[in-house]
Each structure stands twice: as structure tokens, then as C-alpha cells.
Amino acid sequence: MKVLKFGGTSVGSPERIEQLLPIIRSQAADKHLVVLSAVSGTTNDLVTLSELYAKKEDKAAQKHIDILYDKYKKFVKELFRTEPGTLEALAFIDNVFQLLYKFDSTNFTTTEERIILAQGEIISTTLFHLHLKEKGISSVLLSALDFMLIDKEGEPDVEYIREHATSEMAKFSDEKLFITQGYICRNAQGEIDNLRRGGSDYTASLLGAALQVEEIQIWTDIDGFHNNDPRYVPNTKPIAHLNFDEAAELSYFGAKILHPQSVFPARKYNVPVRLLDTMNLSASGTLISGETKNLNQIVAIAAKDNITAIRIQSSRMLMAYGFLRKIFEVFEVHKTPIDMITTSEVAVSLTIDQTEFLPEIIKKLESFGTVDIDNEQSIICIVGDFKKNNHGLATIVSEAVKHIPVRMISYGGSENNISLLVPTSYKIEALRSLHNRLF
């Protein structure tokens, strides 16, 4: 069995949905489990709707629903070719939007918000299932709410997913094509919840890992990982193969093709992930597996924006036992992850990309010493084989950016990357300079 995930752009129009079946049939496997995102733009529309209800702007919310409702009625009429198929799809859409119309600002909580956000994937999967039904193609629509579960810490319960997904699919032992929603799940209280943005990739990876499938395929509108950002750097090339660690580094530090969390379930259960392009079926894409093929070389460069650098300087730090622990605890209390960190005898510099609690963090850190903040920074991540017995690669990286003001360097924390912090105004220059020197 293979898991095939299609993103929002891959289901973004009736024409795109019609292209899914040929793609699925081209992937040799005894069974296919198809995971779909919401139609592109829908999740943003549902987020806006939730915000309007939360701000008690009920009239604006109702108008917003009207616009989205009209959009989907048009979508259905373009996708379906027969009167019975069209009527069945419109009846389904009517039910979804009647649910949305029933909400109001009275006692509107995160519970109601999550129910609203779940409708995007419910719509896309049901429309695809009904589209196949109209064509006479047998498929089974599985509700992700029956097997996707997160615990009290928001972490997925892989054993529960394995047991319940297997059980649901076993009810249809003769079927070959299964469809389910990405992103949505239930939480430990049994309520509708979600895996946050990028969650459809995560759903596919979790299901592929739990079911121990042959391969997880992530279909997008890009032909795999590139060795640099093609938006800023000309003549980039797709990467044929990455190991799990290399892919995780690139995903976390800016390569948008794959959600960072998606690598970890596949790596843990050693299930290969293949990134493919719905717009270019002849492209081989990128295969991610446990095998390392890029020995003694630099593989790719990625950049992550909206970084804030924090420097804490204190003479009291010298030889101080527990100082770093106290600093880390500040970020732990405010649930703010740290990207990079460097230390000296009297100072610690680190970076974050979540600034929701920055004022509170700064206030607490100032009790330890002087705190300096640099905003509008970017992390440039160079991924490759930086094992300690390899010589010269770090020197090549440093030479490539010798004319650029580098705020921080992280080297040695991972065998797979060197990270540089530069002002965002120098990001494109750094990407191009590194590309010209390294590739």
C-alpha cells in the first residue's frame, strides 16, 4: 500500500481534481490511501470566518459565508457532469454551509473554531469521493476523526492511529482506494482538533508510519527539494535523494515543500517519503529515506525569515552553575522554541521565530544581565555531510559569505548543517553567493 497526499493546489480547481485519478492509478500498489488538504484558500477563509465570530462581527461573518458558499456551488457545477452527481454534491455542500450558518459569536470558543476549520478537508475529500462515484470508480471515504488522535500534550498517538486506521480499512477488505482528510483529528477529550498548519503532510506521514506502507508520496506543485530557493536564485536544481536528517534540516530551516514534523514519523518507522509534482508528472522528484547518498558534499541551502536574535550578557555568568538552565527555563515557560544558540564566557546569543511572548521573555532575561534584541534576521542553513572527519567544507562556506555581516554561526550541533544568522536585507545576497561558491 502507498499513502498519497495531495495539497491544496493539487485540489485547487475542478480541473486539478479530475487529474488526481490518473496520478493515483499510475502509482503501482495493491492499495492506495489518499490524503487530501482543503481546496487552496479555503482554510484561510475559514480562519477569517472564525476571527469574525470571535470579534462578534456576526453580520460580516454571515456575508463571508455567503461568498464562500457561492464559490463552492460554482465549483460543484464545474466538477460534476451528471444531474444525479451534481445534485448529490450540492446537497452535501448545503449541509456543510448550514452548519457554518448556525454559528454565532455567543460563547464562541476554540472548540467551535476547530469545528469550522475542519470543514475544508471534509469538503475536499467528500467532493473527490463523489466525483469518483459519478465516474463509476469504487472508493471508500474514511473519516480521519475515527482514527487520528492527539494526546494531552498535542502529540499524535501512533499506536492508536495504527489500530483504528487498520480496523476501519479492514471493514472494506475488497476495496483498493481509500480517501481521508489531512490536518484534522480528535484530541484527548474527544473533541475535533487539528495538527496545525502543514498538518496534511503530517497526517500522511503518521498514517504511512503507523500502517508501515511501501511509500509515502507528497504531491505538490514543486518537483521536489531544490538545492536553493528558486524564488531568489537562478539555475537551482532538484535533489534526487535526501536522508531523513537532511530533509528535516531543510524543512525546518525554510524549505516550504514539506512540513518539518512530517519527516519524524517516517524516519522513526523507516518509511520512505517521495516528493512529486502534480504539474510535472515526468519529474522524478525527491526521495527521502534512511540511506545516505550525499557523502562528503554540500547538498542544499535554505533560508528562514522573521528571526529575532537575543543576546544576554552578564559577568555573573562566568563559571556560573545552572545559568544556561535558567535561560532555557524562561523559554520553556513561554513555550517558545529556540532555533540557534551560541555561548561565550560572559554571554549567550540565541534566536527565536515565535515572538508572541517576547516582552515577557525579555523582562525575565533582564534579571540575569543586559539583553540586546535584533529583529529582521534570517537563518541561512547549509545542509550537507559535515561529519567531523570531513575537511574543508566549513571553510568553503565561510569564504562564500566573507563579505556579508554574519551575526551568529552554529556549527557542530549537527552533522548535517551549518547555520548562519544574517540581517534579512542580506539574505538574497547570501543565498546567491553561497550558491555560486558551493554549486
mmCIF file of N, CA, C and O in Angstrom, residues 95-180:
data_model
loop_
_atom_site.group_PDB
_atom_site.id
_atom_site.type_symbol
_atom_site.label_atom_id
_atom_site.label_comp_id
_atom_site.label_asym_id
_atom_site.label_seq_id
_atom_site.Cartn_x
_atom_site.Cartn_y
_atom_site.Cartn_z
ATOM 1 N N ASN A 95 -25.428 21.044 3.344
ATOM 2 C CA ASN A 95 -25.342 20.615 4.747
ATOM 3 C C ASN A 95 -24.160 21.255 5.465
ATOM 4 O O ASN A 95 -24.279 21.686 6.613
ATOM 5 N N VAL A 96 -23.023 21.308 4.784
ATOM 6 C CA VAL A 96 -21.835 21.919 5.395
ATOM 7 C C VAL A 96 -22.081 23.392 5.697
ATOM 8 O O VAL A 96 -21.793 23.874 6.803
ATOM 9 N N PHE A 97 -22.652 24.108 4.747
ATOM 10 C CA PHE A 97 -22.821 25.553 4.948
ATOM 11 C C PHE A 97 -23.972 25.887 5.891
ATOM 12 O O PHE A 97 -23.935 26.913 6.570
ATOM 13 N N GLN A 98 -24.954 25.003 5.986
ATOM 14 C CA GLN A 98 -25.981 25.211 7.014
ATOM 15 C C GLN A 98 -25.363 25.109 8.405
ATOM 16 O O GLN A 98 -25.750 25.829 9.327
ATOM 17 N N LEU A 99 -24.374 24.214 8.548
ATOM 18 C CA LEU A 99 -23.646 24.123 9.818
ATOM 19 C C LEU A 99 -22.904 25.422 10.098
ATOM 20 O O LEU A 99 -22.959 25.956 11.221
ATOM 21 N N LEU A 100 -22.224 25.969 9.090
ATOM 22 C CA LEU A 100 -21.467 27.203 9.290
ATOM 23 C C LEU A 100 -22.388 28.371 9.639
ATOM 24 O O LEU A 100 -22.053 29.221 10.466
ATOM 25 N N TYR A 101 -23.575 28.406 9.019
ATOM 26 C CA TYR A 101 -24.518 29.492 9.294
ATOM 27 C C TYR A 101 -25.054 29.434 10.732
ATOM 28 O O TYR A 101 -25.497 30.457 11.268
ATOM 29 N N LYS A 102 -25.020 28.263 11.347
ATOM 30 C CA LYS A 102 -25.585 28.116 12.700
ATOM 31 C C LYS A 102 -24.696 28.716 13.787
ATOM 32 O O LYS A 102 -25.154 28.958 14.905
ATOM 33 N N PHE A 103 -23.421 28.936 13.471
ATOM 34 C CA PHE A 103 -22.533 29.524 14.477
ATOM 35 C C PHE A 103 -22.843 31.004 14.655
ATOM 36 O O PHE A 103 -23.341 31.680 13.748
ATOM 37 N N ASP A 104 -22.544 31.508 15.840
ATOM 38 C CA ASP A 104 -22.590 32.953 16.086
ATOM 39 C C ASP A 104 -21.577 33.268 17.169
ATOM 40 O O ASP A 104 -20.861 32.387 17.648
ATOM 41 N N SER A 105 -21.493 34.528 17.543
ATOM 42 C CA SER A 105 -20.461 34.958 18.486
ATOM 43 C C SER A 105 -20.782 34.595 19.928
ATOM 44 O O SER A 105 -19.933 34.738 20.814
ATOM 45 N N THR A 106 -21.995 34.117 20.186
ATOM 46 C CA THR A 106 -22.379 33.746 21.552
ATOM 47 C C THR A 106 -21.588 32.518 21.991
ATOM 48 O O THR A 106 -21.671 31.450 21.381
ATOM 49 N N ASN A 107 -20.801 32.684 23.035
ATOM 50 C CA ASN A 107 -20.000 31.579 23.585
ATOM 51 C C ASN A 107 -19.123 30.919 22.526
ATOM 52 O O ASN A 107 -18.946 29.697 22.521
ATOM 53 N N PHE A 108 -18.593 31.729 21.601
ATOM 54 C CA PHE A 108 -17.714 31.189 20.568
ATOM 55 C C PHE A 108 -16.338 30.936 21.174
ATOM 56 O O PHE A 108 -15.672 31.851 21.661
ATOM 57 N N THR A 109 -15.901 29.668 21.159
ATOM 58 C CA THR A 109 -14.635 29.271 21.777
ATOM 59 C C THR A 109 -13.749 28.574 20.751
ATOM 60 O O THR A 109 -14.120 28.414 19.578
ATOM 61 N N THR A 110 -12.594 28.105 21.201
ATOM 62 C CA THR A 110 -11.698 27.369 20.312
ATOM 63 C C THR A 110 -12.327 26.063 19.842
ATOM 64 O O THR A 110 -11.974 25.553 18.769
ATOM 65 N N THR A 111 -13.266 25.528 20.619
ATOM 66 C CA THR A 111 -13.952 24.304 20.192
ATOM 67 C C THR A 111 -14.730 24.545 18.910
ATOM 68 O O THR A 111 -14.635 23.768 17.947
ATOM 69 N N GLU A 112 -15.506 25.631 18.882
ATOM 70 C CA GLU A 112 -16.261 25.981 17.676
ATOM 71 C C GLU A 112 -15.320 26.334 16.526
ATOM 72 O O GLU A 112 -15.578 25.985 15.364
ATOM 73 N N GLU A 113 -14.241 27.011 16.846
ATOM 74 C CA GLU A 113 -13.270 27.378 15.808
ATOM 75 C C GLU A 113 -12.713 26.134 15.125
ATOM 76 O O GLU A 113 -12.598 26.076 13.892
ATOM 77 N N ARG A 114 -12.368 25.119 15.901
ATOM 78 C CA ARG A 114 -11.790 23.905 15.323
ATOM 79 C C ARG A 114 -12.793 23.143 14.470
ATOM 80 O O ARG A 114 -12.424 22.522 13.470
ATOM 81 N N ILE A 115 -14.051 23.180 14.870
ATOM 82 C CA ILE A 115 -15.096 22.551 14.047
ATOM 83 C C ILE A 115 -15.176 23.256 12.696
ATOM 84 O O ILE A 115 -15.274 22.616 11.642
ATOM 85 N N ILE A 116 -15.133 24.578 12.717
ATOM 86 C CA ILE A 116 -15.177 25.350 11.468
ATOM 87 C C ILE A 116 -13.967 25.022 10.597
ATOM 88 O O ILE A 116 -14.103 24.764 9.390
ATOM 89 N N LEU A 117 -12.775 25.010 11.178
ATOM 90 C CA LEU A 117 -11.564 24.773 10.399
ATOM 91 C C LEU A 117 -11.543 23.374 9.782
ATOM 92 O O LEU A 117 -10.922 23.166 8.730
ATOM 93 N N ALA A 118 -12.219 22.416 10.412
ATOM 94 C CA ALA A 118 -12.229 21.043 9.897
ATOM 95 C C ALA A 118 -13.020 20.898 8.609
ATOM 96 O O ALA A 118 -12.832 19.929 7.852
ATOM 97 N N GLN A 119 -13.888 21.857 8.328
ATOM 98 C CA GLN A 119 -14.787 21.700 7.180
ATOM 99 C C GLN A 119 -14.062 21.731 5.839
ATOM 100 O O GLN A 119 -14.528 21.151 4.854
ATOM 101 N N GLY A 120 -12.912 22.391 5.761
ATOM 102 C CA GLY A 120 -12.185 22.467 4.497
ATOM 103 C C GLY A 120 -11.799 21.098 3.972
ATOM 104 O O GLY A 120 -12.047 20.767 2.795
ATOM 105 N N GLU A 121 -11.191 20.271 4.837
ATOM 106 C CA GLU A 121 -10.777 18.928 4.422
ATOM 107 C C GLU A 121 -11.983 18.004 4.244
ATOM 108 O O GLU A 121 -11.966 17.117 3.381
ATOM 109 N N ILE A 122 -13.011 18.203 5.050
ATOM 110 C CA ILE A 122 -14.227 17.391 4.886
ATOM 111 C C ILE A 122 -14.854 17.656 3.513
ATOM 112 O O ILE A 122 -15.303 16.734 2.831
ATOM 113 N N ILE A 123 -14.854 18.916 3.091
ATOM 114 C CA ILE A 123 -15.406 19.256 1.770
ATOM 115 C C ILE A 123 -14.577 18.635 0.649
ATOM 116 O O ILE A 123 -15.118 17.976 -0.255
ATOM 117 N N SER A 124 -13.263 18.819 0.667
ATOM 118 C CA SER A 124 -12.430 18.351 -0.450
ATOM 119 C C SER A 124 -12.487 16.835 -0.601
ATOM 120 O O SER A 124 -12.588 16.318 -1.721
ATOM 121 N N THR A 125 -12.431 16.110 0.517
ATOM 122 C CA THR A 125 -12.436 14.643 0.427
ATOM 123 C C THR A 125 -13.797 14.122 -0.035
ATOM 124 O O THR A 125 -13.871 13.183 -0.839
ATOM 125 N N THR A 126 -14.863 14.728 0.457
ATOM 126 C CA THR A 126 -16.191 14.264 0.056
ATOM 127 C C THR A 126 -16.450 14.552 -1.419
ATOM 128 O O THR A 126 -17.001 13.711 -2.142
ATOM 129 N N LEU A 127 -16.050 15.729 -1.888
ATOM 130 C CA LEU A 127 -16.239 16.048 -3.300
ATOM 131 C C LEU A 127 -15.440 15.102 -4.188
ATOM 132 O O LEU A 127 -15.920 14.668 -5.251
ATOM 133 N N PHE A 128 -14.225 14.760 -3.785
ATOM 134 C CA PHE A 128 -13.429 13.824 -4.587
ATOM 135 C C PHE A 128 -14.074 12.437 -4.591
ATOM 136 O O PHE A 128 -14.156 11.778 -5.633
ATOM 137 N N HIS A 129 -14.552 11.998 -3.436
ATOM 138 C CA HIS A 129 -15.233 10.703 -3.340
ATOM 139 C C HIS A 129 -16.475 10.676 -4.239
ATOM 140 O O HIS A 129 -16.695 9.711 -4.976
ATOM 141 N N LEU A 130 -17.267 11.734 -4.198
ATOM 142 C CA LEU A 130 -18.473 11.802 -5.027
ATOM 143 C C LEU A 130 -18.128 11.920 -6.513
ATOM 144 O O LEU A 130 -18.845 11.397 -7.377
ATOM 145 N N HIS A 131 -17.025 12.586 -6.807
ATOM 146 C CA HIS A 131 -16.543 12.688 -8.190
ATOM 147 C C HIS A 131 -16.209 11.300 -8.732
ATOM 148 O O HIS A 131 -16.573 10.955 -9.876
ATOM 149 N N LEU A 132 -15.523 10.485 -7.919
ATOM 150 C CA LEU A 132 -15.201 9.124 -8.341
ATOM 151 C C LEU A 132 -16.472 8.287 -8.491
ATOM 152 O O LEU A 132 -16.597 7.482 -9.426
ATOM 153 N N LYS A 133 -17.396 8.480 -7.565
ATOM 154 C CA LYS A 133 -18.670 7.745 -7.628
ATOM 155 C C LYS A 133 -19.395 8.049 -8.935
ATOM 156 O O LYS A 133 -19.932 7.141 -9.586
ATOM 157 N N GLU A 134 -19.418 9.319 -9.332
ATOM 158 C CA GLU A 134 -20.062 9.701 -10.578
ATOM 159 C C GLU A 134 -19.413 9.008 -11.770
ATOM 160 O O GLU A 134 -20.080 8.660 -12.756
ATOM 161 N N LYS A 135 -18.100 8.787 -11.693
ATOM 162 C CA LYS A 135 -17.365 8.123 -12.774
ATOM 163 C C LYS A 135 -17.470 6.600 -12.710
ATOM 164 O O LYS A 135 -16.924 5.901 -13.570
ATOM 165 N N GLY A 136 -18.125 6.088 -11.666
ATOM 166 C CA GLY A 136 -18.243 4.645 -11.516
ATOM 167 C C GLY A 136 -17.015 4.001 -10.910
ATOM 168 O O GLY A 136 -16.811 2.790 -11.024
ATOM 169 N N ILE A 137 -16.183 4.801 -10.251
ATOM 170 C CA ILE A 137 -14.961 4.305 -9.615
ATOM 171 C C ILE A 137 -15.252 4.058 -8.133
ATOM 172 O O ILE A 137 -15.686 4.954 -7.410
ATOM 173 N N SER A 138 -14.982 2.843 -7.685
ATOM 174 C CA SER A 138 -15.237 2.490 -6.290
ATOM 175 C C SER A 138 -14.156 3.066 -5.376
ATOM 176 O O SER A 138 -12.959 2.928 -5.639
ATOM 177 N N SER A 139 -14.587 3.718 -4.318
ATOM 178 C CA SER A 139 -13.652 4.238 -3.314
ATOM 179 C C SER A 139 -14.355 4.262 -1.961
ATOM 180 O O SER A 139 -15.588 4.213 -1.888
ATOM 181 N N VAL A 140 -13.558 4.353 -0.911
ATOM 182 C CA VAL A 140 -14.100 4.410 0.453
ATOM 183 C C VAL A 140 -13.651 5.720 1.089
ATOM 184 O O VAL A 140 -12.455 6.032 1.113
ATOM 185 N N LEU A 141 -14.607 6.488 1.581
ATOM 186 C CA LEU A 141 -14.300 7.733 2.282
ATOM 187 C C LEU A 141 -14.230 7.438 3.775
ATOM 188 O O LEU A 141 -15.222 7.073 4.406
ATOM 189 N N LEU A 142 -13.044 7.551 4.327
ATOM 190 C CA LEU A 142 -12.823 7.330 5.761
ATOM 191 C C LEU A 142 -12.738 8.664 6.476
ATOM 192 O O LEU A 142 -12.076 9.589 5.987
ATOM 193 N N SER A 143 -13.366 8.764 7.615
ATOM 194 C CA SER A 143 -13.248 9.981 8.409
ATOM 195 C C SER A 143 -11.997 9.915 9.275
ATOM 196 O O SER A 143 -11.833 8.994 10.083
ATOM 197 N N ALA A 144 -11.124 10.888 9.107
ATOM 198 C CA ALA A 144 -9.907 10.938 9.930
ATOM 199 C C ALA A 144 -10.246 11.057 11.410
ATOM 200 O O ALA A 144 -9.434 10.688 12.273
ATOM 201 N N LEU A 145 -11.427 11.542 11.720
ATOM 202 C CA LEU A 145 -11.843 11.687 13.119
ATOM 203 C C LEU A 145 -12.054 10.344 13.792
ATOM 204 O O LEU A 145 -12.177 10.279 15.018
ATOM 205 N N ASP A 146 -12.084 9.268 13.001
ATOM 206 C CA ASP A 146 -12.247 7.929 13.570
ATOM 207 C C ASP A 146 -10.928 7.281 13.963
ATOM 208 O O ASP A 146 -10.932 6.242 14.637
ATOM 209 N N PHE A 147 -9.792 7.859 13.545
ATOM 210 C CA PHE A 147 -8.518 7.209 13.880
ATOM 211 C C PHE A 147 -7.359 8.164 14.155
ATOM 212 O O PHE A 147 -6.353 7.765 14.748
ATOM 213 N N MET A 148 -7.440 9.426 13.749
ATOM 214 C CA MET A 148 -6.355 10.365 14.041
ATOM 215 C C MET A 148 -6.573 10.975 15.422
ATOM 216 O O MET A 148 -7.599 11.619 15.672
ATOM 217 N N LEU A 149 -5.612 10.753 16.329
ATOM 218 C CA LEU A 149 -5.771 11.174 17.728
ATOM 219 C C LEU A 149 -4.486 11.824 18.241
ATOM 220 O O LEU A 149 -3.389 11.324 17.979
ATOM 221 N N ILE A 150 -4.636 12.938 18.955
ATOM 222 C CA ILE A 150 -3.513 13.535 19.675
ATOM 223 C C ILE A 150 -3.762 13.433 21.172
ATOM 224 O O ILE A 150 -4.914 13.407 21.630
ATOM 225 N N ASP A 151 -2.681 13.366 21.944
ATOM 226 C CA ASP A 151 -2.812 13.219 23.391
ATOM 227 C C ASP A 151 -2.899 14.583 24.074
ATOM 228 O O ASP A 151 -3.039 15.621 23.416
ATOM 229 N N LYS A 152 -2.817 14.586 25.392
ATOM 230 C CA LYS A 152 -2.965 15.827 26.159
ATOM 231 C C LYS A 152 -1.873 16.839 25.852
ATOM 232 O O LYS A 152 -2.051 18.045 26.055
ATOM 233 N N GLU A 153 -0.729 16.356 25.378
ATOM 234 C CA GLU A 153 0.380 17.236 25.027
ATOM 235 C C GLU A 153 0.330 17.673 23.563
ATOM 236 O O GLU A 153 1.229 18.345 23.086
ATOM 237 N N GLY A 154 -0.718 17.253 22.854
ATOM 238 C CA GLY A 154 -0.835 17.601 21.440
ATOM 239 C C GLY A 154 -0.014 16.718 20.525
ATOM 240 O O GLY A 154 0.123 17.012 19.335
ATOM 241 N N GLU A 155 0.518 15.618 21.074
ATOM 242 C CA GLU A 155 1.331 14.707 20.281
ATOM 243 C C GLU A 155 0.473 13.567 19.733
ATOM 244 O O GLU A 155 -0.426 13.073 20.426
ATOM 245 N N PRO A 156 0.726 13.116 18.508
ATOM 246 C CA PRO A 156 -0.083 12.035 17.931
ATOM 247 C C PRO A 156 0.152 10.702 18.632
ATOM 248 O O PRO A 156 1.274 10.387 19.035
ATOM 249 N N ASP A 157 -0.912 9.931 18.768
ATOM 250 C CA ASP A 157 -0.840 8.596 19.359
ATOM 251 C C ASP A 157 -0.736 7.593 18.207
ATOM 252 O O ASP A 157 -1.739 7.172 17.649
ATOM 253 N N VAL A 158 0.490 7.246 17.852
ATOM 254 C CA VAL A 158 0.723 6.426 16.659
ATOM 255 C C VAL A 158 0.111 5.039 16.810
ATOM 256 O O VAL A 158 -0.454 4.486 15.853
ATOM 257 N N GLU A 159 0.172 4.457 18.013
ATOM 258 C CA GLU A 159 -0.387 3.133 18.211
ATOM 259 C C GLU A 159 -1.909 3.149 18.049
ATOM 260 O O GLU A 159 -2.492 2.253 17.435
ATOM 261 N N TYR A 160 -2.549 4.182 18.568
ATOM 262 C CA TYR A 160 -3.998 4.336 18.390
ATOM 263 C C TYR A 160 -4.334 4.497 16.904
ATOM 264 O O TYR A 160 -5.273 3.884 16.400
ATOM 265 N N ILE A 161 -3.543 5.323 16.215
ATOM 266 C CA ILE A 161 -3.764 5.537 14.784
ATOM 267 C C ILE A 161 -3.637 4.227 14.021
ATOM 268 O O ILE A 161 -4.464 3.892 13.172
ATOM 269 N N ARG A 162 -2.590 3.461 14.333
ATOM 270 C CA ARG A 162 -2.387 2.169 13.661
ATOM 271 C C ARG A 162 -3.568 1.237 13.878
ATOM 272 O O ARG A 162 -4.134 0.678 12.925
ATOM 273 N N GLU A 163 -3.959 1.097 15.142
ATOM 274 C CA GLU A 163 -5.029 0.151 15.476
ATOM 275 C C GLU A 163 -6.359 0.533 14.818
ATOM 276 O O GLU A 163 -7.039 -0.308 14.219
ATOM 277 N N HIS A 164 -6.722 1.809 14.927
ATOM 278 C CA HIS A 164 -8.044 2.219 14.459
ATOM 279 C C HIS A 164 -8.097 2.421 12.945
ATOM 280 O O HIS A 164 -9.127 2.140 12.320
ATOM 281 N N ALA A 165 -7.004 2.893 12.336
ATOM 282 C CA ALA A 165 -6.993 3.002 10.871
ATOM 283 C C ALA A 165 -7.041 1.611 10.239
ATOM 284 O O ALA A 165 -7.762 1.393 9.254
ATOM 285 N N THR A 166 -6.283 0.678 10.800
ATOM 286 C CA THR A 166 -6.308 -0.697 10.306
ATOM 287 C C THR A 166 -7.706 -1.292 10.432
ATOM 288 O O THR A 166 -8.208 -1.954 9.510
ATOM 289 N N SER A 167 -8.341 -1.033 11.574
ATOM 290 C CA SER A 167 -9.686 -1.555 11.814
ATOM 291 C C SER A 167 -10.701 -0.982 10.821
ATOM 292 O O SER A 167 -11.538 -1.713 10.278
ATOM 293 N N GLU A 168 -10.616 0.330 10.573
ATOM 294 C CA GLU A 168 -11.561 0.960 9.647
ATOM 295 C C GLU A 168 -11.369 0.436 8.226
ATOM 296 O O GLU A 168 -12.338 0.162 7.510
ATOM 297 N N MET A 169 -10.135 0.273 7.808
ATOM 298 C CA MET A 169 -9.874 -0.208 6.449
ATOM 299 C C MET A 169 -10.252 -1.677 6.294
ATOM 300 O O MET A 169 -10.669 -2.109 5.212
ATOM 301 N N ALA A 170 -10.134 -2.436 7.377
ATOM 302 C CA ALA A 170 -10.469 -3.867 7.324
ATOM 303 C C ALA A 170 -11.955 -4.100 7.070
ATOM 304 O O ALA A 170 -12.346 -5.180 6.594
ATOM 305 N N LYS A 171 -12.781 -3.109 7.353
ATOM 306 C CA LYS A 171 -14.221 -3.233 7.091
ATOM 307 C C LYS A 171 -14.509 -3.279 5.591
ATOM 308 O O LYS A 171 -15.606 -3.661 5.178
ATOM 309 N N PHE A 172 -13.513 -2.859 4.802
ATOM 310 C CA PHE A 172 -13.680 -2.811 3.342
ATOM 311 C C PHE A 172 -12.512 -3.549 2.693
ATOM 312 O O PHE A 172 -11.759 -2.991 1.893
ATOM 313 N N SER A 173 -12.371 -4.809 3.054
ATOM 314 C CA SER A 173 -11.184 -5.575 2.672
ATOM 315 C C SER A 173 -11.030 -5.737 1.162
ATOM 316 O O SER A 173 -9.913 -5.946 0.666
ATOM 317 N N ASP A 174 -12.126 -5.650 0.416
ATOM 318 C CA ASP A 174 -12.045 -5.826 -1.035
ATOM 319 C C ASP A 174 -11.746 -4.519 -1.779
ATOM 320 O O ASP A 174 -11.505 -4.541 -2.990
ATOM 321 N N GLU A 175 -11.779 -3.403 -1.078
ATOM 322 C CA GLU A 175 -11.568 -2.109 -1.724
ATOM 323 C C GLU A 175 -10.083 -1.814 -1.896
ATOM 324 O O GLU A 175 -9.242 -2.235 -1.093
ATOM 325 N N LYS A 176 -9.787 -1.043 -2.930
ATOM 326 C CA LYS A 176 -8.390 -0.717 -3.245
ATOM 327 C C LYS A 176 -8.062 0.761 -3.049
ATOM 328 O O LYS A 176 -6.884 1.117 -2.962
ATOM 329 N N LEU A 177 -9.087 1.612 -2.984
ATOM 330 C CA LEU A 177 -8.852 3.057 -2.934
ATOM 331 C C LEU A 177 -9.580 3.660 -1.743
ATOM 332 O O LEU A 177 -10.810 3.586 -1.641
ATOM 333 N N PHE A 178 -8.809 4.252 -0.843
ATOM 334 C CA PHE A 178 -9.352 4.872 0.357
ATOM 335 C C PHE A 178 -9.002 6.365 0.342
ATOM 336 O O PHE A 178 -7.924 6.755 -0.100
ATOM 337 N N ILE A 179 -9.910 7.178 0.849
ATOM 338 C CA ILE A 179 -9.728 8.629 0.889
ATOM 339 C C ILE A 179 -9.960 9.112 2.312
ATOM 340 O O ILE A 179 -10.925 8.693 2.969
ATOM 341 N N THR A 180 -9.103 9.985 2.796
ATOM 342 C CA THR A 180 -9.318 10.562 4.124
ATOM 343 C C THR A 180 -8.777 11.984 4.177
ATOM 344 O O THR A 180 -8.079 12.437 3.273
#
